[in-house]
């Protein structure tokens, strides 16, 4: 009976916590459970979710990508510069950052898969390099409409309405970024569940040697995972620029920890005990609900990290206690 209760708590505990928090906040503040506020929560987590999906890919192959936050910062300023400095069309503004994200993933995979540097060390080094590159590129300045250039002239371009629509617009009353997030979650879930590459990524993360003996091209699979991580971080960077309408330096500095928290909270969703995109999304929802709720109850902003950290510790404790209990 005790084991059944533990299994039930492990599988559905996180969903119960999310429902309980939503119920509490709805009773505390009548404005919480409204369509406008709920869509605001989903819009606020859309960027984090894209970055967290990238982290999910790297963790699925038993790796870890610390460079996603810096990739967000780089692609945010690059997409902004392409519009404000170079007046490029929308397709260039979107494609170039995505290519940059893929290149970052390729560099990470080369260092990890070919040079065999441990993933944490390799992506940590790339994180610092990218941070320096994007600050050198912008000379330490954020990019915005009508900004003054270093030579005293005014930037010739501006953020276009079509680009800003990606982060600020709505489609049928639903924020575009929320629609993109939901589509991404569904597509990635289907990828891991029904495609050969998705299943091979999970096999590689579960037991790399067994996957290799089964004929899986492990190096290619791990490379693809890190490229996907970079591309999804780049999408987060594009949406960040479209959301705020500026190319902020260090835009992704806080997104790394938030995305990692979402992924690890997702370990405990429906008893997965491993990286999974549905759990990642629900982990991001939990973080978004907590942040929104703490704002509504006027909790000081600097205390929010304590709450988010506590939730992460609780989720990890439940997950690994359960996994260790199953091994014994």
Coordinates of C-alpha atoms in Angstrom, one line a residue:
X1 CA 0.0 0.0 0.0
X2 CA 2.8 2.3 0.9
X3 CA 4.6 1.6 -2.5
X4 CA 1.4 2.3 -4.4
X5 CA 1.0 5.6 -2.6
X6 CA 4.6 6.5 -3.4
X7 CA 4.1 5.6 -7.1
X8 CA 0.9 7.6 -7.3
X9 CA 2.7 10.6 -5.7
X10 CA 5.6 10.3 -8.0
X11 CA 3.4 10.1 -11.2
X12 CA 0.8 12.8 -10.4
X13 CA 2.4 14.8 -7.6
X14 CA 3.7 17.6 -9.8
X15 CA 0.3 17.9 -11.5
X16 CA -1.4 18.0 -8.2
X17 CA 1.0 20.8 -7.0
X18 CA 0.3 22.9 -10.1
X19 CA -3.5 22.5 -9.6
X20 CA -3.2 23.3 -5.9
X21 CA -1.2 26.4 -6.6
X22 CA -3.6 27.6 -9.3
X23 CA -6.5 27.0 -6.9
X24 CA -4.8 28.9 -4.0
X25 CA -3.9 31.9 -6.2
X26 CA -7.4 31.9 -7.8
X27 CA -9.0 32.2 -4.3
X28 CA -6.4 34.7 -3.2
X29 CA -6.8 37.0 -6.2
X30 CA -9.9 37.1 -8.4
X31 CA -7.9 38.4 -11.3
X32 CA -5.5 35.3 -11.4
X33 CA -7.8 32.8 -13.1
X34 CA -8.8 35.0 -16.0
X35 CA -8.2 34.5 -19.7
X36 CA -6.0 37.5 -20.0
X37 CA -3.8 36.5 -17.0
X38 CA -3.5 32.9 -18.0
X39 CA -2.5 33.9 -21.6
X40 CA 0.1 36.3 -20.0
X41 CA 1.5 33.4 -18.0
X42 CA 1.8 31.3 -21.2
X43 CA 3.3 34.1 -23.1
X44 CA 5.9 34.8 -20.3
X45 CA 7.0 31.1 -20.4
X46 CA 7.1 30.7 -24.2
X47 CA 10.8 31.8 -24.5
X48 CA 11.9 29.8 -21.5
X49 CA 10.1 26.7 -22.9
X50 CA 11.9 27.0 -26.3
X51 CA 15.3 27.2 -24.5
X52 CA 14.3 24.3 -22.1
X53 CA 13.4 22.2 -25.1
X54 CA 16.9 22.6 -26.3
X55 CA 18.2 21.6 -22.9
X56 CA 15.9 18.6 -23.1
X57 CA 17.5 17.4 -26.3
X58 CA 21.0 17.5 -24.8
X59 CA 19.9 15.8 -21.6
X60 CA 18.1 13.1 -23.6
X61 CA 21.5 11.9 -25.0
X62 CA 23.0 12.1 -21.5
X63 CA 24.7 15.4 -22.1
X64 CA 24.2 18.9 -20.9
X65 CA 24.3 22.3 -22.7
X66 CA 25.3 25.3 -20.6
X67 CA 25.7 27.5 -23.7
X68 CA 21.9 28.0 -24.4
X69 CA 21.7 31.2 -22.4
X70 CA 24.6 32.8 -24.3
X71 CA 23.1 31.6 -27.6
X72 CA 19.9 33.4 -26.7
X73 CA 21.9 36.6 -26.1
X74 CA 23.8 36.3 -29.3
X75 CA 20.8 35.5 -31.5
X76 CA 18.8 38.3 -29.9
X77 CA 21.4 41.0 -30.8
X78 CA 22.1 39.5 -34.2
X79 CA 18.4 39.5 -35.2
X80 CA 18.1 43.0 -33.9
X81 CA 21.2 44.2 -35.7
X82 CA 20.1 42.7 -39.0
X83 CA 17.0 44.9 -38.8
X84 CA 18.2 48.1 -37.1
X85 CA 21.7 48.2 -38.5
X86 CA 21.5 46.4 -41.8
X87 CA 17.8 46.7 -42.8
X88 CA 17.5 43.1 -43.8
X89 CA 14.2 41.4 -44.8
X90 CA 12.3 39.2 -42.3
X91 CA 13.5 35.9 -43.8
X92 CA 17.1 36.9 -43.3
X93 CA 16.4 38.2 -39.8
X94 CA 15.0 34.7 -38.9
X95 CA 17.2 32.4 -40.9
X96 CA 20.6 33.8 -39.9
X97 CA 20.1 33.4 -36.1
X98 CA 18.9 29.9 -36.7
X99 CA 22.0 29.1 -38.6
X100 CA 24.1 30.6 -35.9
X101 CA 22.3 28.4 -33.3
X102 CA 23.0 25.4 -35.4
X103 CA 26.7 26.4 -35.7
X104 CA 27.0 26.7 -32.0
X105 CA 25.5 23.2 -31.6
X106 CA 28.0 21.9 -34.1
X107 CA 30.9 23.4 -32.2
X108 CA 29.7 22.0 -29.0
X109 CA 29.2 18.5 -30.5
X110 CA 32.7 18.7 -32.1
X111 CA 34.3 19.4 -28.7
X112 CA 32.2 16.8 -26.9
X113 CA 31.9 14.0 -29.4
X114 CA 35.2 14.3 -31.4
X115 CA 37.6 16.0 -29.0
X116 CA 35.9 14.2 -26.0
X117 CA 35.9 17.1 -23.7
X118 CA 33.2 16.5 -20.9
X119 CA 30.0 18.3 -21.9
X120 CA 29.8 20.6 -18.9
X121 CA 33.3 21.8 -19.5
X122 CA 33.0 22.2 -23.3
X123 CA 29.7 24.1 -23.1
X124 CA 30.9 26.2 -20.2
X125 CA 33.8 27.3 -22.4
X126 CA 31.6 28.0 -25.4
X127 CA 29.2 29.9 -23.1
X128 CA 32.0 32.3 -22.2
X129 CA 33.2 32.6 -25.8
X130 CA 29.7 33.4 -27.1
X131 CA 29.2 35.9 -24.3
X132 CA 32.4 37.7 -25.3
X133 CA 31.5 37.5 -29.1
X134 CA 28.0 39.1 -28.7
X135 CA 29.4 41.9 -26.5
X136 CA 32.2 42.5 -28.9
X137 CA 29.8 42.6 -31.8
X138 CA 27.6 45.2 -30.1
X139 CA 30.5 47.0 -28.3
X140 CA 28.5 46.5 -25.1
X141 CA 25.4 48.4 -26.2
X142 CA 21.8 47.2 -26.6
X143 CA 20.2 47.6 -30.0
X144 CA 17.1 49.7 -30.4
X145 CA 15.3 51.9 -32.9
X146 CA 16.9 55.2 -33.8
X147 CA 20.0 54.4 -31.7
X148 CA 23.1 56.5 -32.1
X149 CA 26.0 54.6 -33.7
X150 CA 29.6 54.9 -32.6
X151 CA 30.3 57.2 -35.5
X152 CA 27.6 59.7 -34.4
X153 CA 25.1 58.7 -37.0
X154 CA 21.6 57.3 -36.3
X155 CA 20.8 53.6 -37.1
X156 CA 19.1 53.5 -40.5
X157 CA 16.6 50.7 -39.7
X158 CA 14.0 49.7 -37.2
X159 CA 12.1 46.8 -35.8
X160 CA 9.5 45.8 -38.3
X161 CA 5.9 45.2 -37.4
X162 CA 6.0 41.7 -39.0
X163 CA 8.9 40.8 -36.7
X164 CA 7.4 42.3 -33.6
X165 CA 4.2 40.4 -34.3
X166 CA 6.0 37.1 -33.5
X167 CA 6.5 38.2 -29.9
X168 CA 3.7 40.7 -29.4
X169 CA 0.9 39.8 -31.8
X170 CA -2.1 37.6 -31.5
X171 CA -3.8 35.1 -33.7
X172 CA -7.5 34.4 -33.0
X173 CA -7.0 36.1 -29.6
X174 CA -4.1 33.8 -28.7
X175 CA -0.6 35.2 -28.5
X176 CA 1.5 34.1 -31.5
X177 CA 4.4 33.1 -29.2
X178 CA 2.1 30.8 -27.3
X179 CA 0.9 29.1 -30.5
X180 CA 4.5 28.6 -31.6
X181 CA 5.3 27.2 -28.2
X182 CA 2.5 24.7 -28.2
X183 CA 3.3 23.6 -31.8
X184 CA 6.9 23.1 -30.8
X185 CA 6.0 21.0 -27.7
X186 CA 3.7 18.8 -29.8
X187 CA 6.1 18.3 -32.7
X188 CA 9.1 17.5 -30.4
X189 CA 6.9 15.1 -28.4
X190 CA 5.9 13.3 -31.6
X191 CA 9.6 13.3 -32.7
X192 CA 10.7 11.5 -29.5
X193 CA 7.8 9.1 -29.5
X194 CA 7.4 8.1 -33.1
X195 CA 10.5 8.8 -35.1
X196 CA 13.6 6.6 -35.4
X197 CA 16.0 9.5 -34.5
X198 CA 14.0 10.4 -31.5
X199 CA 14.0 6.8 -30.1
X200 CA 17.7 6.5 -30.9
X201 CA 18.4 9.7 -28.9
X202 CA 16.6 8.1 -25.9
X203 CA 18.5 4.8 -26.4
X204 CA 21.8 6.7 -26.5
X205 CA 21.0 8.6 -23.3
X206 CA 19.8 5.4 -21.6
X207 CA 22.9 3.3 -22.4
X208 CA 25.3 4.6 -25.0
X209 CA 27.3 1.4 -25.3
X210 CA 24.2 -0.7 -25.7
X211 CA 22.9 1.7 -28.3
X212 CA 26.2 1.5 -30.2
X213 CA 26.1 -2.3 -30.1
X214 CA 22.6 -2.2 -31.5
X215 CA 23.8 -0.3 -34.5
X216 CA 22.9 3.3 -33.5
X217 CA 25.4 5.8 -34.9
X218 CA 25.9 7.4 -31.5
X219 CA 28.2 10.2 -32.6
X220 CA 25.8 11.4 -35.2
X221 CA 22.8 11.2 -32.8
X222 CA 24.6 13.2 -30.1
X223 CA 25.7 15.8 -32.7
X224 CA 22.1 16.1 -33.9
X225 CA 20.9 16.6 -30.2
X226 CA 23.4 19.5 -29.7
X227 CA 22.5 21.1 -33.0
X228 CA 18.8 20.9 -32.0
X229 CA 19.7 22.5 -28.6
X230 CA 21.4 25.4 -30.4
X231 CA 18.5 25.9 -32.8
X232 CA 15.9 26.0 -30.1
X233 CA 17.9 28.4 -28.1
X234 CA 18.2 30.6 -31.2
X235 CA 14.4 30.5 -31.6
X236 CA 14.2 31.7 -28.0
X237 CA 16.6 34.6 -28.9
X238 CA 14.5 35.6 -31.9
X239 CA 11.3 35.6 -29.8
X240 CA 13.0 37.6 -27.0
X241 CA 13.9 40.3 -29.4
X242 CA 10.4 40.3 -30.9
X243 CA 8.9 40.4 -27.5
X244 CA 10.8 43.4 -26.0
X245 CA 11.5 45.2 -29.2
X246 CA 15.2 45.7 -28.4
X247 CA 18.4 43.7 -28.8
X248 CA 19.4 43.4 -25.1
X249 CA 22.9 42.2 -24.3
X250 CA 22.9 39.4 -21.8
X251 CA 19.2 38.7 -22.7
X252 CA 19.7 35.0 -22.0
X253 CA 21.6 35.3 -18.7
X254 CA 18.7 34.3 -16.6
X255 CA 17.1 31.9 -19.1
X256 CA 19.7 29.2 -18.5
X257 CA 18.8 28.5 -14.9
X258 CA 15.0 28.9 -15.6
X259 CA 15.1 26.4 -18.5
X260 CA 17.2 23.9 -16.5
X261 CA 14.8 24.2 -13.6
X262 CA 11.8 23.5 -16.0
X263 CA 13.5 20.5 -17.4
X264 CA 14.4 18.9 -14.1
X265 CA 11.0 19.7 -12.6
X266 CA 9.6 17.8 -15.7
X267 CA 11.5 14.7 -14.6
X268 CA 8.8 14.0 -12.1
X269 CA 5.8 14.6 -14.4
X270 CA 3.7 11.4 -14.9
X271 CA 6.5 9.4 -13.4
X272 CA 8.9 9.8 -16.4
X273 CA 12.1 10.0 -14.4
X274 CA 14.0 11.2 -17.4
X275 CA 14.0 14.2 -19.8
X276 CA 10.7 14.6 -21.6
X277 CA 9.2 17.5 -23.5
X278 CA 5.7 17.3 -21.9
X279 CA 7.3 17.4 -18.5
X280 CA 9.5 20.3 -19.6
X281 CA 6.5 22.3 -20.7
X282 CA 4.6 21.6 -17.4
X283 CA 7.8 22.5 -15.4
X284 CA 7.8 25.8 -17.3
X285 CA 4.1 26.3 -16.5
X286 CA 4.8 25.7 -12.8
X287 CA 7.6 28.2 -12.8
X288 CA 5.4 30.7 -14.7
X289 CA 2.5 30.3 -12.3
X290 CA 4.7 30.7 -9.3
X291 CA 6.3 33.9 -10.6
X292 CA 2.9 35.4 -11.6
X293 CA 1.4 34.4 -8.3
X294 CA 4.2 35.8 -6.3
X295 CA 3.8 39.1 -8.2
X296 CA 0.1 39.2 -7.4
X297 CA 0.6 38.6 -3.7
X298 CA 3.2 41.3 -3.6
X299 CA 6.1 39.1 -2.7
X300 CA 9.4 40.9 -3.1
X301 CA 11.1 40.0 -6.4
X302 CA 14.4 39.0 -4.8
X303 CA 12.6 36.2 -2.9
X304 CA 11.2 34.6 -6.0
X305 CA 14.5 32.7 -6.6
X306 CA 14.2 31.1 -3.2
X307 CA 10.7 29.8 -4.0
X308 CA 11.8 28.5 -7.5
X309 CA 14.9 26.9 -6.0
X310 CA 12.8 25.2 -3.3
X311 CA 10.4 23.8 -5.9
X312 CA 13.3 22.5 -7.9
X313 CA 14.8 20.8 -4.9
X314 CA 11.5 19.2 -3.9
X315 CA 10.9 17.9 -7.5
X316 CA 14.4 16.4 -7.7
X317 CA 14.2 14.9 -4.2
X318 CA 10.9 13.1 -5.1
X319 CA 12.3 12.0 -8.5
X320 CA 15.6 10.5 -7.3
X321 CA 14.1 9.0 -4.1
X322 CA 11.7 7.2 -6.3
X323 CA 14.3 6.1 -8.8
X324 CA 16.7 4.9 -6.1
X325 CA 13.9 3.0 -4.4
X326 CA 13.1 1.2 -7.7
X327 CA 16.8 0.1 -8.0
X328 CA 16.9 -1.5 -4.6

